mmCIF file of C-alpha atoms in Angstrom:
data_model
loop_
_atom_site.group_PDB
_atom_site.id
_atom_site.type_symbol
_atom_site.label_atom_id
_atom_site.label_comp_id
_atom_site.label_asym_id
_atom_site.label_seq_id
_atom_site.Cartn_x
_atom_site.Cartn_y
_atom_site.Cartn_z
ATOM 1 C CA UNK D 164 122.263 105.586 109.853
ATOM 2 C CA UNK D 165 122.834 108.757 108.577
ATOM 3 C CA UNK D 166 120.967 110.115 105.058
ATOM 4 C CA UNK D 167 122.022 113.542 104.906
ATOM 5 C CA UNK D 168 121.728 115.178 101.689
ATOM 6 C CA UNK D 169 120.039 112.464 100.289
ATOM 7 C CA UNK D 170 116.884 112.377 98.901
ATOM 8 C CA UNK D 171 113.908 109.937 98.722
ATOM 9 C CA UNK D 172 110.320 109.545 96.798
ATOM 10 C CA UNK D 173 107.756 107.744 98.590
ATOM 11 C CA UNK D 174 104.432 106.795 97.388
ATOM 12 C CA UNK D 175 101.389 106.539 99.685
ATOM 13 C CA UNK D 176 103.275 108.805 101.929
ATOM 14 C CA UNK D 177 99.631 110.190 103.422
ATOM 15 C CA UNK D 178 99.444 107.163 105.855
ATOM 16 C CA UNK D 179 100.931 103.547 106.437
ATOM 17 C CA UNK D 180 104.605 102.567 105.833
ATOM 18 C CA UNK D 181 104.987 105.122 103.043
ATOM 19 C CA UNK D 182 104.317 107.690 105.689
ATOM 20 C CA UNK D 183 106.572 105.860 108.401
ATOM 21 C CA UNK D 184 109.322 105.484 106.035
ATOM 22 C CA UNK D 185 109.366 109.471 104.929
ATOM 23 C CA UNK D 186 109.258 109.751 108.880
ATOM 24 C CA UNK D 187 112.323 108.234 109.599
ATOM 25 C CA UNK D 188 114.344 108.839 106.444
ATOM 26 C CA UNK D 189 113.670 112.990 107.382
ATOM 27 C CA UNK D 190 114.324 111.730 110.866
ATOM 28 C CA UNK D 191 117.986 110.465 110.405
ATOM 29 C CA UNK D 192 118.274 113.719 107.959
ATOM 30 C CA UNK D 193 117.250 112.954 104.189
ATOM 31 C CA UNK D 194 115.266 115.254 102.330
ATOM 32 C CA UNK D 195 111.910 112.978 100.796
ATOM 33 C CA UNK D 196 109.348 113.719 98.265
ATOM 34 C CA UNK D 197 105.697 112.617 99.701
ATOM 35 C CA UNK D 198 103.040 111.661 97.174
ATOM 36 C CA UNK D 199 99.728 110.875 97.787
ATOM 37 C CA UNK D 200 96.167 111.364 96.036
ATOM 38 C CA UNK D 201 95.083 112.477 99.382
ATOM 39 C CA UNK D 202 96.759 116.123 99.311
ATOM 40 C CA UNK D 203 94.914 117.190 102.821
ATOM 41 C CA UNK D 204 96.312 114.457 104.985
ATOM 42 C CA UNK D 205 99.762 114.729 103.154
ATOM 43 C CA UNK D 206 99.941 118.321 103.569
ATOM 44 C CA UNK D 207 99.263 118.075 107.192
ATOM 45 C CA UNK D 208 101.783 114.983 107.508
ATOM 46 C CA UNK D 209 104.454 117.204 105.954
ATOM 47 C CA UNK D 210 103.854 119.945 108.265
ATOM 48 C CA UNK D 211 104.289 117.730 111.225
ATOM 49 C CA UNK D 212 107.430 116.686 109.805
ATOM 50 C CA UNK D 213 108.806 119.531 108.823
ATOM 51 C CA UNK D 214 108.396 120.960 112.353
ATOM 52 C CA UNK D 215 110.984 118.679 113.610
ATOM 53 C CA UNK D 216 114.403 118.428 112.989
ATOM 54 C CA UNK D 217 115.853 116.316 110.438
ATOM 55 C CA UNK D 218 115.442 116.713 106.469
ATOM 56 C CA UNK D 219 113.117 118.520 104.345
ATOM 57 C CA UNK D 220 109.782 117.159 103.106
ATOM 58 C CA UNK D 221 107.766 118.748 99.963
ATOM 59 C CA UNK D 222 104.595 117.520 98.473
ATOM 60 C CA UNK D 223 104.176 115.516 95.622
ATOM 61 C CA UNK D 224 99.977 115.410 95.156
ATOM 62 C CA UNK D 225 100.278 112.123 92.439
ATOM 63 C CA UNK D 226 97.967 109.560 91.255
ATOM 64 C CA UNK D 227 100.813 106.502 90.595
ATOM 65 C CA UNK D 228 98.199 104.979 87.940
ATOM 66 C CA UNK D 229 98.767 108.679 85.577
ATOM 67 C CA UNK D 230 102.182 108.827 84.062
ATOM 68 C CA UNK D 231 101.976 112.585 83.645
ATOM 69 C CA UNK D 232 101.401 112.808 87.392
ATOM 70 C CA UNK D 233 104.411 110.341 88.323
ATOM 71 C CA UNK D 234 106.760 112.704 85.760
ATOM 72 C CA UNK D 235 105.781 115.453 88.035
ATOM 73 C CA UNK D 236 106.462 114.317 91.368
ATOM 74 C CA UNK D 237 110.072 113.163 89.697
ATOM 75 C CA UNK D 238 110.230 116.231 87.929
ATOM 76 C CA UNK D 239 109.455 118.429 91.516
ATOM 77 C CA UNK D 240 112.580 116.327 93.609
ATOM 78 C CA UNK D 241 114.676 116.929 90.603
ATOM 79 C CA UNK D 242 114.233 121.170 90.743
ATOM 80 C CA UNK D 243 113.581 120.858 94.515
ATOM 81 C CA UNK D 244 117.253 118.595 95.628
ATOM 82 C CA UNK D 245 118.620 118.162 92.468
ATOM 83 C CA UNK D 246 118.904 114.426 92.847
ATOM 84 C CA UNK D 247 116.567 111.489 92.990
ATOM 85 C CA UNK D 248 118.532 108.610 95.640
ATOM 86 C CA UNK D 249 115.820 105.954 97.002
ATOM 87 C CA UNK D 250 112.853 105.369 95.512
ATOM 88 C CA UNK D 251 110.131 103.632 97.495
ATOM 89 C CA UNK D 252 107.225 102.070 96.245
ATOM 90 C CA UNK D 253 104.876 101.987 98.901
ATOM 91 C CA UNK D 254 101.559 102.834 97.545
ATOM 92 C CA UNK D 255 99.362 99.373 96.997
ATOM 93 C CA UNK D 256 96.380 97.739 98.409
ATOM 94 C CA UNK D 257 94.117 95.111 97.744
ATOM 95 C CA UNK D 258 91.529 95.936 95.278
ATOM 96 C CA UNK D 259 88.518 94.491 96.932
ATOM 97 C CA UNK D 260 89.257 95.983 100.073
ATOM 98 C CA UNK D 261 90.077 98.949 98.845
ATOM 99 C CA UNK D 262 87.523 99.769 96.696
ATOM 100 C CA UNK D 263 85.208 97.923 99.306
ATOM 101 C CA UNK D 264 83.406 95.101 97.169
ATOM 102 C CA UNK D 265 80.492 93.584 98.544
ATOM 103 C CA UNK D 266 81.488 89.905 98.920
ATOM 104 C CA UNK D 267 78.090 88.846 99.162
ATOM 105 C CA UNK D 268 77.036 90.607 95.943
ATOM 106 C CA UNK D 269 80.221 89.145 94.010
ATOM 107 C CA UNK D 270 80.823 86.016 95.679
ATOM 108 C CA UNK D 271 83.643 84.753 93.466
ATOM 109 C CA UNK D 272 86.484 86.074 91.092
ATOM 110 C CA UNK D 273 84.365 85.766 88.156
ATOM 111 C CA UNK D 274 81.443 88.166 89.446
ATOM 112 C CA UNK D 275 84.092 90.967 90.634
ATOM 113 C CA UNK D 276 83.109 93.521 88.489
ATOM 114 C CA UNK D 277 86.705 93.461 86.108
ATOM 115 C CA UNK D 278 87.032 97.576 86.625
ATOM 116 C CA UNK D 279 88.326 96.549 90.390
ATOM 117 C CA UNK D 280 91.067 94.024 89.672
ATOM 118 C CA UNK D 281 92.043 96.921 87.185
ATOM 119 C CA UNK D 282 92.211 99.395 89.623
ATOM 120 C CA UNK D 283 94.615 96.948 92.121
ATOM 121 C CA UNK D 284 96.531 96.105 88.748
ATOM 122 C CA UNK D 285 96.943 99.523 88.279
ATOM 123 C CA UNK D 286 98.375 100.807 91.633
ATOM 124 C CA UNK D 287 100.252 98.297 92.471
ATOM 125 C CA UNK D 288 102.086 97.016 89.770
ATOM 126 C CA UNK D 289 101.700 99.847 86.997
ATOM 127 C CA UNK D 290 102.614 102.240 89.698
ATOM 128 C CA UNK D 291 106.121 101.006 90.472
ATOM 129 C CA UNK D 292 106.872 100.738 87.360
ATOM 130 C CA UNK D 293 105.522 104.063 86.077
ATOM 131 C CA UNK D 294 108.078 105.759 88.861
ATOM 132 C CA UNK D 295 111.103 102.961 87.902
ATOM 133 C CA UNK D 296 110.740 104.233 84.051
ATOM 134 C CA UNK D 297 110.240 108.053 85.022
ATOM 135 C CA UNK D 298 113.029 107.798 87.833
ATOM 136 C CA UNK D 299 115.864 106.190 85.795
ATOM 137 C CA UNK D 300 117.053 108.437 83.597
ATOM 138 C CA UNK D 301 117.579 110.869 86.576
ATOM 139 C CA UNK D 302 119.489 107.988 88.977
ATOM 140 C CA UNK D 303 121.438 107.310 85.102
ATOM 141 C CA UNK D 304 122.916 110.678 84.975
ATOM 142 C CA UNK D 305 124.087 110.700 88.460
ATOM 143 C CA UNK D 306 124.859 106.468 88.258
ATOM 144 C CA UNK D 307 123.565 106.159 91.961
ATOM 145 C CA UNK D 308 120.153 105.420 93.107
ATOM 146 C CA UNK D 309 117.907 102.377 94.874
ATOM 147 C CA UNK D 310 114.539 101.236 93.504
ATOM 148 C CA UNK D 311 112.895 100.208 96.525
ATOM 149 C CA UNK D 312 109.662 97.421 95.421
ATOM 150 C CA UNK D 313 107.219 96.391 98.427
ATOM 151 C CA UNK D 314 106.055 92.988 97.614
ATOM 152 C CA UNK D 315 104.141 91.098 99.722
ATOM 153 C CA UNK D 316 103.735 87.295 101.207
ATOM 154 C CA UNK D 317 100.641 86.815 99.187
ATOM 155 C CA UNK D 318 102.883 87.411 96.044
ATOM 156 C CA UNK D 319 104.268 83.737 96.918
ATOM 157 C CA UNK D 320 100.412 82.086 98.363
ATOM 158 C CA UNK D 321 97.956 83.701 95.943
ATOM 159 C CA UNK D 322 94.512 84.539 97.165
ATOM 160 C CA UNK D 323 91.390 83.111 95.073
ATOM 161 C CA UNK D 324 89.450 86.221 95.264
ATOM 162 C CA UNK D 325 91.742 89.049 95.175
ATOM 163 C CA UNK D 326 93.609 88.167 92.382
ATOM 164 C CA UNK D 327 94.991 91.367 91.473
ATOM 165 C CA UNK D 328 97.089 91.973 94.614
ATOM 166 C CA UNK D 329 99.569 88.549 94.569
ATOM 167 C CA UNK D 330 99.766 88.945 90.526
ATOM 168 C CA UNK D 331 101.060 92.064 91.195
ATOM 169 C CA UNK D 332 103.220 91.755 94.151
ATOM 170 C CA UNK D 333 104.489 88.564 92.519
ATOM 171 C CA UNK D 334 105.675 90.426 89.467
ATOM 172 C CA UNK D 335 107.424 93.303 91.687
ATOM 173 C CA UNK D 336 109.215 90.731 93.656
ATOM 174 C CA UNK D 337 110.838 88.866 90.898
ATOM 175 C CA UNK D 338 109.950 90.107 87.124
ATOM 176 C CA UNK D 339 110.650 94.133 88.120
ATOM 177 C CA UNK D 340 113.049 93.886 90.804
ATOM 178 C CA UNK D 341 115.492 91.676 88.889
ATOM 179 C CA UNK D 342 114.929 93.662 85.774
ATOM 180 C CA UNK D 343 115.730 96.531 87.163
ATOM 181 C CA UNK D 344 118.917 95.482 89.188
ATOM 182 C CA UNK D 345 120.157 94.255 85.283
ATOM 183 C CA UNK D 346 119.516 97.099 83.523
ATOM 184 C CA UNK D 347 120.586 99.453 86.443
ATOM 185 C CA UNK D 348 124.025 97.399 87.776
ATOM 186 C CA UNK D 349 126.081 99.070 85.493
ATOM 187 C CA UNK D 350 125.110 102.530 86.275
ATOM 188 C CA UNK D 351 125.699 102.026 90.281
ATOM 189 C CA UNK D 352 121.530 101.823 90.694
ATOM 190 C CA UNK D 353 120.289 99.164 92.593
ATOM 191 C CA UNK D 354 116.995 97.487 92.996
ATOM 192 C CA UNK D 355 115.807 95.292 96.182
ATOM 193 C CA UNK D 356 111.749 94.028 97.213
ATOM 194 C CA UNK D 357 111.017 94.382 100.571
ATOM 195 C CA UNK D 358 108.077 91.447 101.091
ATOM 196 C CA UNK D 359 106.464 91.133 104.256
ATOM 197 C CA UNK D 360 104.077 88.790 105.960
ATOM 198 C CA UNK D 361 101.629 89.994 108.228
ATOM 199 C CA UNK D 362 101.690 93.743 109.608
ATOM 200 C CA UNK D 363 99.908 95.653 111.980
ATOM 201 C CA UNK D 364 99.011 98.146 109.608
ATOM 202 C CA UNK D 365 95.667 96.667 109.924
ATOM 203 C CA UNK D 366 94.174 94.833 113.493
ATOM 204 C CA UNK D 367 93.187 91.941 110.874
ATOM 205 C CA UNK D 368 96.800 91.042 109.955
ATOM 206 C CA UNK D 369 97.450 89.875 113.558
ATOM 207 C CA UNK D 370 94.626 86.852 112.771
ATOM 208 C CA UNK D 371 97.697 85.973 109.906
ATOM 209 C CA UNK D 372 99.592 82.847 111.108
ATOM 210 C CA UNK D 373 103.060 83.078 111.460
ATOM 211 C CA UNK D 374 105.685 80.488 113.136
ATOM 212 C CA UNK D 375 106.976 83.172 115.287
ATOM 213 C CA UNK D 376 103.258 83.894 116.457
ATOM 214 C CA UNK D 377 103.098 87.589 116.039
ATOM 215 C CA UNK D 378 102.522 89.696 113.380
ATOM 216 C CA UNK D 379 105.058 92.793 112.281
ATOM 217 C CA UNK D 380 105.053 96.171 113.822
ATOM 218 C CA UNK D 381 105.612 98.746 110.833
ATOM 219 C CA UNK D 382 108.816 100.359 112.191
ATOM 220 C CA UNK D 383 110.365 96.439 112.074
ATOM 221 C CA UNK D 384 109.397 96.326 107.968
ATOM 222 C CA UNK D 385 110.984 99.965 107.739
ATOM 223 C CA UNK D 386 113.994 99.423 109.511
ATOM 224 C CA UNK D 387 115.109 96.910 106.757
ATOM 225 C CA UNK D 388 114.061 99.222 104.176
ATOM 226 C CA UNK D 389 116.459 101.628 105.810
ATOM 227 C CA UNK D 390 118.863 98.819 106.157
ATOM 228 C CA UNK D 391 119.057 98.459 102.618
ATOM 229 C CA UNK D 392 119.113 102.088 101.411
ATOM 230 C CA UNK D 393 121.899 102.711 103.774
ATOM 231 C CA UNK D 394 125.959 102.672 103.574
ATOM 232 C CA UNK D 395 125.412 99.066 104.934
ATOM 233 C CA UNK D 396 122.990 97.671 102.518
ATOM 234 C CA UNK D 397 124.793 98.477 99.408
ATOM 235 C CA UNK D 398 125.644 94.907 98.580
ATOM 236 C CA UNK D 399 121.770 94.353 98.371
ATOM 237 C CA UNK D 400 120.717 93.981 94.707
ATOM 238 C CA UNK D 401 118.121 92.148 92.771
ATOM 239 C CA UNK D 402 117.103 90.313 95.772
ATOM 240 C CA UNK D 403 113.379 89.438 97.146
ATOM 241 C CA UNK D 404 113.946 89.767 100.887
ATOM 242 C CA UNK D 405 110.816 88.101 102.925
ATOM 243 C CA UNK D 406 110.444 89.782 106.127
ATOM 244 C CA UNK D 407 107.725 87.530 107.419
ATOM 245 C CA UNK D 408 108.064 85.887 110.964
ATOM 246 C CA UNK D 409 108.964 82.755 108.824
ATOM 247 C CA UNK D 410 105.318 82.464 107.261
ATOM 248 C CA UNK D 411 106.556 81.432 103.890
ATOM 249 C CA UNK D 412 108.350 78.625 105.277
ATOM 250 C CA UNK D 413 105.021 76.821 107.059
ATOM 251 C CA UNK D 414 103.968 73.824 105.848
ATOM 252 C CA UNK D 415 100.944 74.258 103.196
ATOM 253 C CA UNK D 416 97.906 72.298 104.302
ATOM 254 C CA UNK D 417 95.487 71.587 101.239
#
C-alpha cells in the first residue's frame, strides 16, 4: 500500500488505534493530522513519528465534542496539505469507564449520574459527525475523500449499564455511515464502519468470547482500515464491516 501525498485526520491520535493508524498511514508515506485533547502525549507521538521516514505528521490539539475545535483541526490539514483524503474517527470510549463511575455508588442505569452518558454521547457519536459535517465541504470541492466510522460489536449486543457507548456505535454503523455514503456517492466520497469485537487495546478484552478464541491485536483492526482507504478498497461504500473473530455470529444465550 502506498499513500503518498495523501492526507489523513485521525482522532484520538495520542494513544490506541488512532495513534496506530497515524503510525502506519505516515509509515507507508501519507501525511496525517493527529488530534487529541491530550497535546503532551500527542506532541511527543508526533515527534517520534516524524523522526522516521515516511509522511509528515502535524498536531491538531481538538476536543471532538467543540465544533469550533473540529473546524480547526480541518481548517489546519487544509493550509498545511491542501487536501483532506481519509478521515478516521477513532476517538470513543465508554463513558463509565472513562469517566471512572463508581459501580457500587450507581449500581444501575438509572443512578448514573445523566452528565456521563452525555459525555460518551458526546464523543462518540457527536464527534464523528462534527468532523463528517466540517470535513465535507473540503472532500466536495476536490470529489474524493473516505469517512472512516469505528463502530463497535456492542453497537449490535447493547450493554445494560453503559448505554451510551452501543447507542452510539449503533448509530455510526448504520444511521451515519449509510448517510454519508448517499449524500457523498456522487461526489467520489465514500463512507465505510470499521466494527470490531474484542481488542487488545485493553488486557480485559481478551476475557471477551469469541468463536475463534482470541481476541484482536490492534495492527489486525488497522490493517482493514488501511485496506479500505487504499487503491484496493475503493469499491467499499456504505458498508458496516464486523471485524470480530466471528463474535456476532454466536448463539445468544438468555
Amino acid at each position: 500500500m502506498n499513500f503518498e501525498g495523501q492526507v489523513a485526520i485521525s482522532t484520538g491520535a495520542a494513544s490506541g488505534m488512532g495513534l496506530l493508524f497515524a503510525e502506519n498511514f505516515a509509515a507507508l508515506g501519507g501525511n496525517v493530522v493527529m488530534c487529541d485533547i491530550n497535546e503532551e502525549v500527542l506532541l511527543e507521538k508526533i515527534a517520534e513519528i516524524n523522526a522516521r521516514k515516511g509522511g509528515k505528521a502535524v498536531a491538531a490539539v481538538c476536543d471532538v465534542r467543540d465544533y469550533t475545535q473540529v473546524c480547526a483541526a480541518r481548517d489546519k490539514a487544509v493550509a498545511e496539505f491542501g487536501r483532506i483524503d481519509v478521515m478516521a474517527n477513532f476517538a470513543g470510549g465508554t463513558a463509565v469507564r472513562m469517566c471512572r463511575v463508581d459501580k457500587s455508588a450507581y449500581p444501575e442505569f438509572p443512578d448514573v449520574p445523566i452528565e456521563v452518558y452525555d459525555w460518551g454521547i458526546d464523543v462518540n457519536l457527536k464527534g464523528p459527525f462534527y468532523f463528517a459535517h466540517a470535513v465535507l465541504s473540503q472532500m466536495r470541492e476536490q470529489k474524493s475523500g473516505l469517512i472512516l466510522n469505528i463502530g463497535s460489536i456492542t453497537g449490535a449486543e447493547g450493554d445494560g449499564y453503559g448505554m451510551d457507548y452501543p447507542t452510539s456505535k449503533a448509530g455510526l454503523m448504520y444511521g451515519l455511515t449509510k448517510s454519508i455514503a448517499q449524500f457523498g456517492s456522487k461526489y467520489g466520497i465514500r463512507c465505510v464502519c470499521v466494527s470490531p469485537g474484542p481488542v487488545l487495546t485493553r488486557a480485559a478484552m481478551a476475557n471477551m468470547k469469541t468463536p475463534l478464541g482470541r481476541a484482536a491485536e490492534p495492527q489486525e483492526i488497522i490493517d482493514l482500515c488501511l485496506f479500505i482507504a487504499s487503491e484496493k478498497g475503493q469499491f467499499i461504500n456504505g458498508e458496516n464491516i464486523m471485524i470480530d473473530g466471528g463474535r456476532n455470529a454466536m448463539r445468544r444465550k438468555i
